Amino acid sequence: QSIQRMAVSPVWMYDPGDGHHIDVRAGPDIDGKRVKVKFHPGDLFCASEERRGPNGITYLQLADGRGWLFDKKPGVGVMCKRHVVREADTPGIYKVIHDKAAITPTEDLGADDDIVGKLAYGAIVKIVQVENKMSCGRIRGRLENPSGWISLRDTDT
């Protein structure tokens, strides 16, 4: 396993079928202003909001705040698909798919004051211990380096 979910929002995959990249939009609009973020086929991301728009399009707000994508484009077809995570969470190599994923010093979820660092989108990390924290509805993973804990999954969704 080299890619696993690292955030509490639904996971999506950019999968346009034509091999082209997509520019992230500033707002929920296919023709909206483009921001300086690109996704390539196979890239995973978390969506904090799924907003229905005209023509059956679902706009997807990136959970890390970088902008918006959309699930389909009229005249083109499917752009993004839900990514179902079927693997069990175990120690191993993980790819961060949520920009600024919070690192805390303990396996407890903690508050904003407890954050000791953040991981960038695309960072590759090694998880050496996994804990199911039912009290906060999260699967937590202990990082080898940097030292600390991150949320691997929200068990309530």
Short mmCIF file of N, CA and C in Angstrom, two decimals:
data_model
loop_
_atom_site.label_atom_id
_atom_site.label_comp_id
_atom_site.label_asym_id
_atom_site.label_seq_id
_atom_site.Cartn_x
_atom_site.Cartn_y
_atom_site.Cartn_z
N GLN A 1 0.84 -1.19 0.00
CA GLN A 1 0.00 0.00 0.00
C GLN A 1 0.87 1.24 0.00
N SER A 2 0.68 2.08 -0.97
CA SER A 2 1.48 3.30 -1.00
C SER A 2 0.62 4.55 -0.91
N ILE A 3 -0.68 4.41 -1.08
CA ILE A 3 -1.56 5.56 -0.96
C ILE A 3 -2.72 5.18 -0.06
N GLN A 4 -2.90 5.93 0.99
CA GLN A 4 -4.04 5.73 1.85
C GLN A 4 -4.58 7.07 2.26
N ARG A 5 -5.80 7.08 2.67
CA ARG A 5 -6.49 8.30 3.01
C ARG A 5 -5.94 8.90 4.29
N MET A 6 -5.78 10.22 4.31
CA MET A 6 -5.18 10.88 5.45
C MET A 6 -6.00 12.06 5.93
N ALA A 7 -7.27 12.06 5.71
CA ALA A 7 -8.10 13.18 6.14
C ALA A 7 -9.49 12.68 6.49
N VAL A 8 -10.30 13.57 7.00
CA VAL A 8 -11.61 13.18 7.48
C VAL A 8 -12.71 13.44 6.46
N SER A 9 -12.39 13.90 5.30
CA SER A 9 -13.36 14.23 4.26
C SER A 9 -13.42 13.12 3.23
N PRO A 10 -14.53 13.04 2.46
CA PRO A 10 -14.60 12.03 1.41
C PRO A 10 -13.43 12.15 0.43
N VAL A 11 -12.93 11.00 -0.01
CA VAL A 11 -11.79 10.97 -0.91
C VAL A 11 -12.28 10.82 -2.35
N TRP A 12 -11.71 11.63 -3.24
CA TRP A 12 -12.02 11.61 -4.67
C TRP A 12 -10.73 11.41 -5.45
N MET A 13 -10.86 10.96 -6.70
CA MET A 13 -9.72 10.81 -7.59
C MET A 13 -10.01 11.60 -8.87
N TYR A 14 -9.00 12.37 -9.30
CA TYR A 14 -9.10 13.03 -10.60
C TYR A 14 -8.81 11.97 -11.65
N ASP A 15 -9.79 11.65 -12.48
CA ASP A 15 -9.67 10.56 -13.45
C ASP A 15 -10.45 10.91 -14.71
N PRO A 16 -9.90 11.81 -15.55
CA PRO A 16 -10.64 12.29 -16.71
C PRO A 16 -10.69 11.33 -17.88
N GLY A 17 -9.85 10.34 -17.90
CA GLY A 17 -9.85 9.39 -19.00
C GLY A 17 -9.10 9.85 -20.24
N ASP A 18 -8.74 11.14 -20.31
CA ASP A 18 -8.03 11.62 -21.51
C ASP A 18 -6.55 11.91 -21.24
N GLY A 19 -6.12 11.70 -19.99
CA GLY A 19 -4.71 11.89 -19.66
C GLY A 19 -4.29 13.33 -19.42
N HIS A 20 -5.20 14.29 -19.52
CA HIS A 20 -4.86 15.70 -19.35
C HIS A 20 -4.95 16.14 -17.89
N HIS A 21 -4.19 17.15 -17.53
CA HIS A 21 -4.27 17.72 -16.19
C HIS A 21 -5.50 18.63 -16.11
N ILE A 22 -5.81 19.09 -14.89
CA ILE A 22 -6.88 20.05 -14.69
C ILE A 22 -6.37 21.16 -13.78
N ASP A 23 -6.78 22.38 -14.07
CA ASP A 23 -6.47 23.50 -13.20
C ASP A 23 -7.58 23.64 -12.18
N VAL A 24 -7.21 23.76 -10.93
CA VAL A 24 -8.19 23.96 -9.85
C VAL A 24 -8.80 25.35 -10.02
N ARG A 25 -10.10 25.46 -9.73
CA ARG A 25 -10.82 26.73 -9.86
C ARG A 25 -10.91 27.41 -8.49
N ALA A 26 -11.02 28.74 -8.53
CA ALA A 26 -11.13 29.54 -7.30
C ALA A 26 -12.50 29.37 -6.64
N GLY A 27 -13.51 29.05 -7.43
CA GLY A 27 -14.87 28.88 -6.91
C GLY A 27 -15.58 27.76 -7.64
N PRO A 28 -16.82 27.46 -7.25
CA PRO A 28 -17.58 26.37 -7.87
C PRO A 28 -18.15 26.78 -9.23
N ASP A 29 -17.27 26.84 -10.23
CA ASP A 29 -17.65 27.27 -11.57
C ASP A 29 -16.65 26.69 -12.57
N ILE A 30 -17.15 25.89 -13.52
CA ILE A 30 -16.26 25.28 -14.51
C ILE A 30 -15.44 26.33 -15.24
N ASP A 31 -16.06 27.45 -15.56
CA ASP A 31 -15.37 28.51 -16.29
C ASP A 31 -14.77 29.57 -15.37
N GLY A 32 -14.71 29.26 -14.07
CA GLY A 32 -14.22 30.23 -13.10
C GLY A 32 -12.72 30.44 -13.18
N LYS A 33 -12.27 31.42 -12.42
CA LYS A 33 -10.85 31.75 -12.35
C LYS A 33 -10.04 30.52 -11.91
N ARG A 34 -8.94 30.31 -12.60
CA ARG A 34 -8.06 29.18 -12.28
C ARG A 34 -6.99 29.63 -11.28
N VAL A 35 -6.70 28.75 -10.34
CA VAL A 35 -5.65 29.03 -9.37
C VAL A 35 -4.39 28.28 -9.80
N LYS A 36 -3.29 28.51 -9.14
CA LYS A 36 -2.00 27.92 -9.55
C LYS A 36 -1.80 26.53 -8.95
N VAL A 37 -2.84 25.69 -9.07
CA VAL A 37 -2.76 24.31 -8.60
C VAL A 37 -3.27 23.43 -9.73
N LYS A 38 -2.52 22.38 -10.06
CA LYS A 38 -2.91 21.44 -11.11
C LYS A 38 -3.06 20.05 -10.51
N PHE A 39 -4.00 19.30 -11.03
CA PHE A 39 -4.14 17.90 -10.69
C PHE A 39 -3.88 17.09 -11.95
N HIS A 40 -3.27 15.93 -11.77
CA HIS A 40 -2.96 15.03 -12.87
C HIS A 40 -3.76 13.75 -12.68
N PRO A 41 -4.05 13.02 -13.76
CA PRO A 41 -4.82 11.78 -13.63
C PRO A 41 -4.26 10.87 -12.53
N GLY A 42 -5.17 10.39 -11.69
CA GLY A 42 -4.79 9.52 -10.58
C GLY A 42 -4.57 10.24 -9.27
N ASP A 43 -4.50 11.58 -9.29
CA ASP A 43 -4.31 12.33 -8.04
C ASP A 43 -5.54 12.18 -7.15
N LEU A 44 -5.30 11.96 -5.88
CA LEU A 44 -6.37 11.85 -4.88
C LEU A 44 -6.50 13.16 -4.13
N PHE A 45 -7.72 13.46 -3.68
CA PHE A 45 -7.95 14.66 -2.87
C PHE A 45 -9.16 14.44 -1.99
N CYS A 46 -9.25 15.24 -0.95
CA CYS A 46 -10.40 15.20 -0.04
C CYS A 46 -11.30 16.38 -0.34
N ALA A 47 -12.60 16.14 -0.30
CA ALA A 47 -13.58 17.20 -0.55
C ALA A 47 -14.32 17.52 0.74
N SER A 48 -14.28 18.79 1.13
CA SER A 48 -14.99 19.21 2.35
C SER A 48 -16.43 19.58 2.05
N GLU A 49 -16.72 19.87 0.78
CA GLU A 49 -18.09 20.19 0.37
C GLU A 49 -18.34 19.64 -1.02
N GLU A 50 -19.54 19.11 -1.21
CA GLU A 50 -20.01 18.65 -2.51
C GLU A 50 -21.26 19.45 -2.82
N ARG A 51 -21.16 20.37 -3.77
CA ARG A 51 -22.25 21.29 -4.07
C ARG A 51 -22.84 20.99 -5.45
N ARG A 52 -24.14 20.67 -5.48
CA ARG A 52 -24.82 20.40 -6.75
C ARG A 52 -25.01 21.69 -7.52
N GLY A 53 -24.66 21.65 -8.78
CA GLY A 53 -24.81 22.81 -9.65
C GLY A 53 -25.69 22.47 -10.83
N PRO A 54 -25.78 23.38 -11.79
CA PRO A 54 -26.59 23.12 -12.99
C PRO A 54 -26.00 21.99 -13.82
N ASN A 55 -26.83 21.42 -14.68
CA ASN A 55 -26.43 20.35 -15.60
C ASN A 55 -25.97 19.08 -14.89
N GLY A 56 -26.39 18.88 -13.62
CA GLY A 56 -26.01 17.67 -12.89
C GLY A 56 -24.57 17.62 -12.44
N ILE A 57 -23.89 18.75 -12.46
CA ILE A 57 -22.48 18.82 -12.06
C ILE A 57 -22.41 18.94 -10.54
N THR A 58 -21.51 18.19 -9.94
CA THR A 58 -21.22 18.33 -8.52
C THR A 58 -19.87 19.02 -8.39
N TYR A 59 -19.86 20.16 -7.71
CA TYR A 59 -18.61 20.90 -7.47
C TYR A 59 -18.02 20.41 -6.17
N LEU A 60 -16.70 20.23 -6.16
CA LEU A 60 -15.98 19.62 -5.04
C LEU A 60 -14.99 20.62 -4.47
N GLN A 61 -15.25 21.07 -3.25
CA GLN A 61 -14.33 22.00 -2.60
C GLN A 61 -13.20 21.20 -1.96
N LEU A 62 -11.97 21.51 -2.33
CA LEU A 62 -10.83 20.80 -1.76
C LEU A 62 -10.78 21.08 -0.26
N ALA A 63 -10.67 20.03 0.53
CA ALA A 63 -10.71 20.17 1.99
C ALA A 63 -9.54 20.98 2.53
N ASP A 64 -8.46 21.08 1.78
CA ASP A 64 -7.30 21.85 2.26
C ASP A 64 -7.37 23.32 1.85
N GLY A 65 -8.48 23.73 1.22
CA GLY A 65 -8.69 25.14 0.92
C GLY A 65 -8.06 25.65 -0.36
N ARG A 66 -7.50 24.77 -1.19
CA ARG A 66 -6.82 25.23 -2.39
C ARG A 66 -7.75 25.59 -3.54
N GLY A 67 -9.04 25.26 -3.44
CA GLY A 67 -9.97 25.61 -4.51
C GLY A 67 -11.02 24.55 -4.74
N TRP A 68 -11.53 24.51 -5.99
CA TRP A 68 -12.65 23.65 -6.37
C TRP A 68 -12.34 22.85 -7.63
N LEU A 69 -12.87 21.62 -7.69
CA LEU A 69 -12.91 20.81 -8.91
C LEU A 69 -14.37 20.45 -9.16
N PHE A 70 -14.64 19.62 -10.15
CA PHE A 70 -16.00 19.22 -10.48
C PHE A 70 -15.98 17.79 -10.98
N ASP A 71 -17.11 17.09 -10.79
CA ASP A 71 -17.14 15.66 -11.11
C ASP A 71 -17.31 15.36 -12.59
N LYS A 72 -17.93 16.29 -13.34
CA LYS A 72 -18.09 16.08 -14.79
C LYS A 72 -18.14 17.41 -15.49
N LYS A 73 -17.88 17.35 -16.79
CA LYS A 73 -17.89 18.56 -17.60
C LYS A 73 -18.71 18.29 -18.86
N PRO A 74 -19.74 19.10 -19.10
CA PRO A 74 -20.57 18.89 -20.30
C PRO A 74 -19.70 18.86 -21.56
N GLY A 75 -19.97 17.88 -22.41
CA GLY A 75 -19.23 17.74 -23.65
C GLY A 75 -17.92 16.99 -23.50
N VAL A 76 -17.50 16.76 -22.26
CA VAL A 76 -16.24 16.05 -22.00
C VAL A 76 -16.52 14.73 -21.29
N GLY A 77 -17.30 14.78 -20.22
CA GLY A 77 -17.62 13.58 -19.45
C GLY A 77 -17.10 13.64 -18.03
N VAL A 78 -16.88 12.48 -17.47
CA VAL A 78 -16.45 12.35 -16.07
C VAL A 78 -15.05 12.93 -15.89
N MET A 79 -14.89 13.70 -14.81
CA MET A 79 -13.59 14.30 -14.48
C MET A 79 -13.04 13.72 -13.17
N CYS A 80 -13.91 13.53 -12.18
CA CYS A 80 -13.51 13.04 -10.87
C CYS A 80 -14.47 11.95 -10.42
N LYS A 81 -13.93 10.96 -9.72
CA LYS A 81 -14.73 9.85 -9.19
C LYS A 81 -14.44 9.68 -7.71
N ARG A 82 -15.45 9.21 -6.98
CA ARG A 82 -15.21 8.86 -5.57
C ARG A 82 -14.17 7.74 -5.54
N HIS A 83 -13.30 7.82 -4.55
CA HIS A 83 -12.27 6.80 -4.36
C HIS A 83 -12.61 6.04 -3.10
N VAL A 84 -12.93 4.77 -3.25
CA VAL A 84 -13.31 3.96 -2.11
C VAL A 84 -12.05 3.36 -1.49
N VAL A 85 -11.89 3.59 -0.19
CA VAL A 85 -10.74 3.06 0.53
C VAL A 85 -11.17 1.73 1.14
N ARG A 86 -10.59 0.64 0.64
CA ARG A 86 -10.97 -0.69 1.12
C ARG A 86 -9.89 -1.32 1.99
N GLU A 87 -8.69 -0.77 1.95
CA GLU A 87 -7.59 -1.37 2.69
C GLU A 87 -7.74 -1.06 4.19
N ALA A 88 -7.30 -2.00 5.01
CA ALA A 88 -7.26 -1.75 6.45
C ALA A 88 -6.11 -0.79 6.74
N ASP A 89 -6.29 0.03 7.76
CA ASP A 89 -5.22 0.94 8.15
C ASP A 89 -4.19 0.18 8.98
N THR A 90 -2.98 0.11 8.46
CA THR A 90 -1.90 -0.62 9.11
C THR A 90 -0.63 0.21 9.01
N PRO A 91 0.39 -0.11 9.80
CA PRO A 91 1.67 0.58 9.62
C PRO A 91 2.16 0.42 8.20
N GLY A 92 2.85 1.45 7.71
CA GLY A 92 3.37 1.39 6.35
C GLY A 92 3.58 2.78 5.78
N ILE A 93 3.76 2.85 4.49
CA ILE A 93 4.03 4.10 3.79
C ILE A 93 2.70 4.72 3.35
N TYR A 94 2.54 6.00 3.63
CA TYR A 94 1.32 6.75 3.29
C TYR A 94 1.68 8.00 2.51
N LYS A 95 0.76 8.40 1.62
CA LYS A 95 0.89 9.67 0.91
C LYS A 95 -0.16 10.63 1.47
N VAL A 96 0.26 11.82 1.84
CA VAL A 96 -0.65 12.82 2.38
C VAL A 96 -1.49 13.39 1.24
N ILE A 97 -2.82 13.33 1.40
CA ILE A 97 -3.71 13.85 0.36
C ILE A 97 -4.57 14.99 0.90
N HIS A 98 -4.16 15.56 1.99
CA HIS A 98 -4.84 16.72 2.58
C HIS A 98 -3.76 17.73 2.95
N ASP A 99 -3.71 18.86 2.27
CA ASP A 99 -2.66 19.84 2.54
C ASP A 99 -2.77 20.35 3.97
N LYS A 100 -1.63 20.50 4.62
CA LYS A 100 -1.54 20.99 5.99
C LYS A 100 -2.18 20.03 7.00
N ALA A 101 -1.97 18.72 6.79
CA ALA A 101 -2.45 17.71 7.73
C ALA A 101 -1.76 17.94 9.07
N ALA A 102 -2.57 18.07 10.12
CA ALA A 102 -2.05 18.43 11.45
C ALA A 102 -1.33 17.26 12.12
N ILE A 103 -0.19 17.58 12.74
CA ILE A 103 0.57 16.63 13.55
C ILE A 103 0.39 17.04 15.00
N THR A 104 0.03 16.07 15.85
CA THR A 104 -0.10 16.34 17.28
C THR A 104 0.88 15.44 18.04
N PRO A 105 1.20 15.79 19.29
CA PRO A 105 2.22 15.02 20.02
C PRO A 105 1.74 13.67 20.55
N THR A 106 0.43 13.45 20.66
CA THR A 106 -0.09 12.19 21.20
C THR A 106 -1.13 11.61 20.26
N GLU A 107 -1.57 10.39 20.57
CA GLU A 107 -2.59 9.76 19.75
C GLU A 107 -3.97 10.39 19.91
N ASP A 108 -4.14 11.25 20.93
CA ASP A 108 -5.39 11.97 21.10
C ASP A 108 -5.52 13.04 20.03
N LEU A 109 -6.77 13.33 19.63
CA LEU A 109 -7.00 14.28 18.55
C LEU A 109 -6.46 15.67 18.88
N GLY A 110 -6.73 16.19 20.06
CA GLY A 110 -6.18 17.48 20.46
C GLY A 110 -6.90 18.67 19.84
N ALA A 111 -6.50 19.85 20.30
CA ALA A 111 -7.05 21.11 19.81
C ALA A 111 -6.01 21.81 18.94
N ASP A 112 -6.38 22.96 18.38
CA ASP A 112 -5.45 23.71 17.54
C ASP A 112 -4.15 24.04 18.27
N ASP A 113 -4.21 24.27 19.57
CA ASP A 113 -3.02 24.60 20.37
C ASP A 113 -2.04 23.41 20.46
N ASP A 114 -2.58 22.19 20.23
CA ASP A 114 -1.75 21.00 20.36
C ASP A 114 -0.99 20.66 19.09
N ILE A 115 -1.26 21.35 18.00
CA ILE A 115 -0.60 21.05 16.72
C ILE A 115 0.88 21.43 16.79
N VAL A 116 1.74 20.44 16.51
CA VAL A 116 3.18 20.68 16.57
C VAL A 116 3.81 20.80 15.18
N GLY A 117 3.02 20.54 14.15
CA GLY A 117 3.51 20.66 12.79
C GLY A 117 2.41 20.33 11.81
N LYS A 118 2.71 20.53 10.53
CA LYS A 118 1.74 20.23 9.47
C LYS A 118 2.47 19.59 8.30
N LEU A 119 1.78 18.70 7.61
CA LEU A 119 2.34 18.01 6.46
C LEU A 119 1.71 18.54 5.18
N ALA A 120 2.51 18.73 4.16
CA ALA A 120 2.03 19.24 2.88
C ALA A 120 1.42 18.13 2.05
N TYR A 121 0.51 18.52 1.16
CA TYR A 121 -0.07 17.60 0.20
C TYR A 121 1.07 16.92 -0.57
N GLY A 122 0.97 15.60 -0.73
CA GLY A 122 1.96 14.85 -1.49
C GLY A 122 3.12 14.32 -0.68
N ALA A 123 3.24 14.75 0.58
CA ALA A 123 4.34 14.26 1.42
C ALA A 123 4.20 12.75 1.61
N ILE A 124 5.30 12.05 1.60
CA ILE A 124 5.33 10.62 1.85
C ILE A 124 5.84 10.40 3.26
N VAL A 125 5.06 9.67 4.07
CA VAL A 125 5.44 9.46 5.47
C VAL A 125 5.36 7.97 5.81
N LYS A 126 6.06 7.61 6.86
CA LYS A 126 6.01 6.23 7.36
C LYS A 126 5.23 6.22 8.67
N ILE A 127 4.16 5.43 8.71
CA ILE A 127 3.35 5.24 9.91
C ILE A 127 3.86 3.98 10.59
N VAL A 128 4.24 4.08 11.87
CA VAL A 128 4.82 2.94 12.58
C VAL A 128 3.87 2.32 13.60
N GLN A 129 2.75 2.99 13.88
CA GLN A 129 1.77 2.47 14.83
C GLN A 129 0.41 3.05 14.47
N VAL A 130 -0.63 2.23 14.57
CA VAL A 130 -1.99 2.66 14.27
C VAL A 130 -2.88 2.41 15.48
N GLU A 131 -3.69 3.40 15.84
CA GLU A 131 -4.61 3.29 16.98
C GLU A 131 -6.01 3.69 16.53
N ASN A 132 -7.01 2.88 16.90
CA ASN A 132 -8.41 3.23 16.65
C ASN A 132 -8.90 4.00 17.87
N LYS A 133 -9.08 5.29 17.72
CA LYS A 133 -9.51 6.16 18.83
C LYS A 133 -11.02 6.36 18.74
N MET A 134 -11.78 5.39 19.24
CA MET A 134 -13.24 5.45 19.17
C MET A 134 -13.79 6.70 19.84
N SER A 135 -13.12 7.17 20.88
CA SER A 135 -13.60 8.34 21.63
C SER A 135 -13.69 9.59 20.76
N CYS A 136 -12.85 9.70 19.74
CA CYS A 136 -12.90 10.88 18.86
C CYS A 136 -13.26 10.50 17.42
N GLY A 137 -13.60 9.22 17.19
CA GLY A 137 -14.02 8.80 15.87
C GLY A 137 -12.94 8.85 14.80
N ARG A 138 -11.71 8.54 15.18
CA ARG A 138 -10.60 8.62 14.22
C ARG A 138 -9.71 7.38 14.32
N ILE A 139 -9.09 7.06 13.19
CA ILE A 139 -7.96 6.13 13.17
C ILE A 139 -6.74 7.04 13.16
N ARG A 140 -5.85 6.88 14.14
CA ARG A 140 -4.68 7.74 14.26
C ARG A 140 -3.42 6.93 13.97
N GLY A 141 -2.43 7.58 13.36
CA GLY A 141 -1.18 6.93 13.03
C GLY A 141 0.00 7.69 13.61
N ARG A 142 0.95 6.93 14.19
CA ARG A 142 2.17 7.56 14.72
C ARG A 142 3.22 7.60 13.62
N LEU A 143 3.72 8.81 13.38
CA LEU A 143 4.73 9.03 12.34
C LEU A 143 6.11 8.62 12.82
N GLU A 144 6.91 8.08 11.93
CA GLU A 144 8.31 7.80 12.24
C GLU A 144 9.09 9.12 12.28
N ASN A 145 8.88 9.95 11.26
CA ASN A 145 9.58 11.22 11.16
C ASN A 145 8.78 12.13 10.24
N PRO A 146 8.38 13.29 10.69
CA PRO A 146 8.63 13.89 12.00
C PRO A 146 7.86 13.16 13.09
N SER A 147 8.29 13.35 14.30
CA SER A 147 7.67 12.71 15.45
C SER A 147 6.29 13.29 15.69
N GLY A 148 5.31 12.44 15.92
CA GLY A 148 3.96 12.89 16.23
C GLY A 148 2.92 11.96 15.65
N TRP A 149 1.66 12.38 15.74
CA TRP A 149 0.51 11.58 15.30
C TRP A 149 -0.34 12.37 14.32
N ILE A 150 -0.95 11.66 13.37
CA ILE A 150 -1.88 12.27 12.43
C ILE A 150 -3.14 11.41 12.33
N SER A 151 -4.23 12.00 11.85
CA SER A 151 -5.46 11.25 11.61
C SER A 151 -5.36 10.60 10.24
N LEU A 152 -5.62 9.29 10.19
CA LEU A 152 -5.63 8.56 8.93
C LEU A 152 -7.04 8.48 8.36
N ARG A 153 -8.02 8.44 9.26
CA ARG A 153 -9.39 8.24 8.79
C ARG A 153 -10.38 8.66 9.86
N ASP A 154 -11.54 9.14 9.39
CA ASP A 154 -12.67 9.46 10.24
C ASP A 154 -13.57 8.23 10.23
N THR A 155 -13.76 7.59 11.37
CA THR A 155 -14.58 6.37 11.43
C THR A 155 -16.06 6.67 11.50
N ASP A 156 -16.44 7.94 11.62
CA ASP A 156 -17.85 8.31 11.70
C ASP A 156 -18.48 8.58 10.34
N THR A 157 -17.67 8.58 9.25
CA THR A 157 -18.24 8.87 7.92
C THR A 157 -18.32 7.63 7.08
#
